[in-house]
XYZ file of C-alpha atoms in Angstrom:
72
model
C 117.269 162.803 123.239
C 116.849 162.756 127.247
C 118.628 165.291 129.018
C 118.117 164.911 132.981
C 117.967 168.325 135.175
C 121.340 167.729 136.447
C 122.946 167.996 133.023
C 120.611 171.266 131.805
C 121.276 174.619 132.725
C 117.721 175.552 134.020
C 117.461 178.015 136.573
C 114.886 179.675 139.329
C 115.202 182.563 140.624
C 112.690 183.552 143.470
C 111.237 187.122 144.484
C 109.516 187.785 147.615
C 106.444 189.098 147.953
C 105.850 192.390 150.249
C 102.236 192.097 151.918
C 100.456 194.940 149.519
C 101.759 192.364 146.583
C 100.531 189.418 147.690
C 97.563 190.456 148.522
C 97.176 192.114 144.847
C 98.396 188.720 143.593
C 95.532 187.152 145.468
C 92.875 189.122 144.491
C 94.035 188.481 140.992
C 93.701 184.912 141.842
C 90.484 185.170 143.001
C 88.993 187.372 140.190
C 90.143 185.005 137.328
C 88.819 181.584 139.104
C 85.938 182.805 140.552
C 84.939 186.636 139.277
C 85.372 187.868 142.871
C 87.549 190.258 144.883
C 90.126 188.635 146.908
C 88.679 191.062 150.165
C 84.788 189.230 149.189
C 86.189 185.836 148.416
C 87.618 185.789 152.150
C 84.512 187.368 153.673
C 82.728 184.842 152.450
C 85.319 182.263 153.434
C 84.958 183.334 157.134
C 81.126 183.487 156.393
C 81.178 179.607 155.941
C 80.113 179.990 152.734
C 82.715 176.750 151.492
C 82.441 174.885 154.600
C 80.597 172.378 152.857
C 81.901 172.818 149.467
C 84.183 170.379 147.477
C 86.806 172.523 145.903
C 86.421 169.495 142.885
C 83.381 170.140 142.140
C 83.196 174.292 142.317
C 85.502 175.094 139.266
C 88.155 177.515 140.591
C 87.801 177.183 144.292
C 90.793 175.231 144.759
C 92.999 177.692 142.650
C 91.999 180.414 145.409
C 92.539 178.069 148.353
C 96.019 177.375 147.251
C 96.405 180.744 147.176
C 95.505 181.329 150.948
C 98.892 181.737 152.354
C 99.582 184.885 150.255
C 97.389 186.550 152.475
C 97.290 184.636 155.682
């Protein structure tokens, strides 16, 4: 049985974040993929600790990249 997404009844509902939850949801990010606070993940990040770093190859970087724009 194929059922294409115009014919389900799926739905999305979106919530905005206020800035003292994204920046919670962040450093949850960053804990889980890399076992550091969100506050000393982006220290380091303006440190230049990644500059030079493939997100590929450093398991969980990417996950906290993508997760920049929650708090800037």
């Amino acid at each position: 049985m194929t059922v294409s997404i115009a014919e389900s009844s799926a739905s999305v509902e979106v919530s905005e974040l206020n800035p003292e939850e994204a920046a919670a949801a962040f450093d949850r990010i960053a804990r889980t993929a890399l076992d550091v606070s969100g506050e000393e993940f982006l220290a380091a990040l303006d440190g230049g600790k990644f500059e030079d770093v493939d997100p590929d190859v450093h398991p969980g970087l990417l996950d906290v990249l993508m997760a920049l724009p929650l708090v800037r």
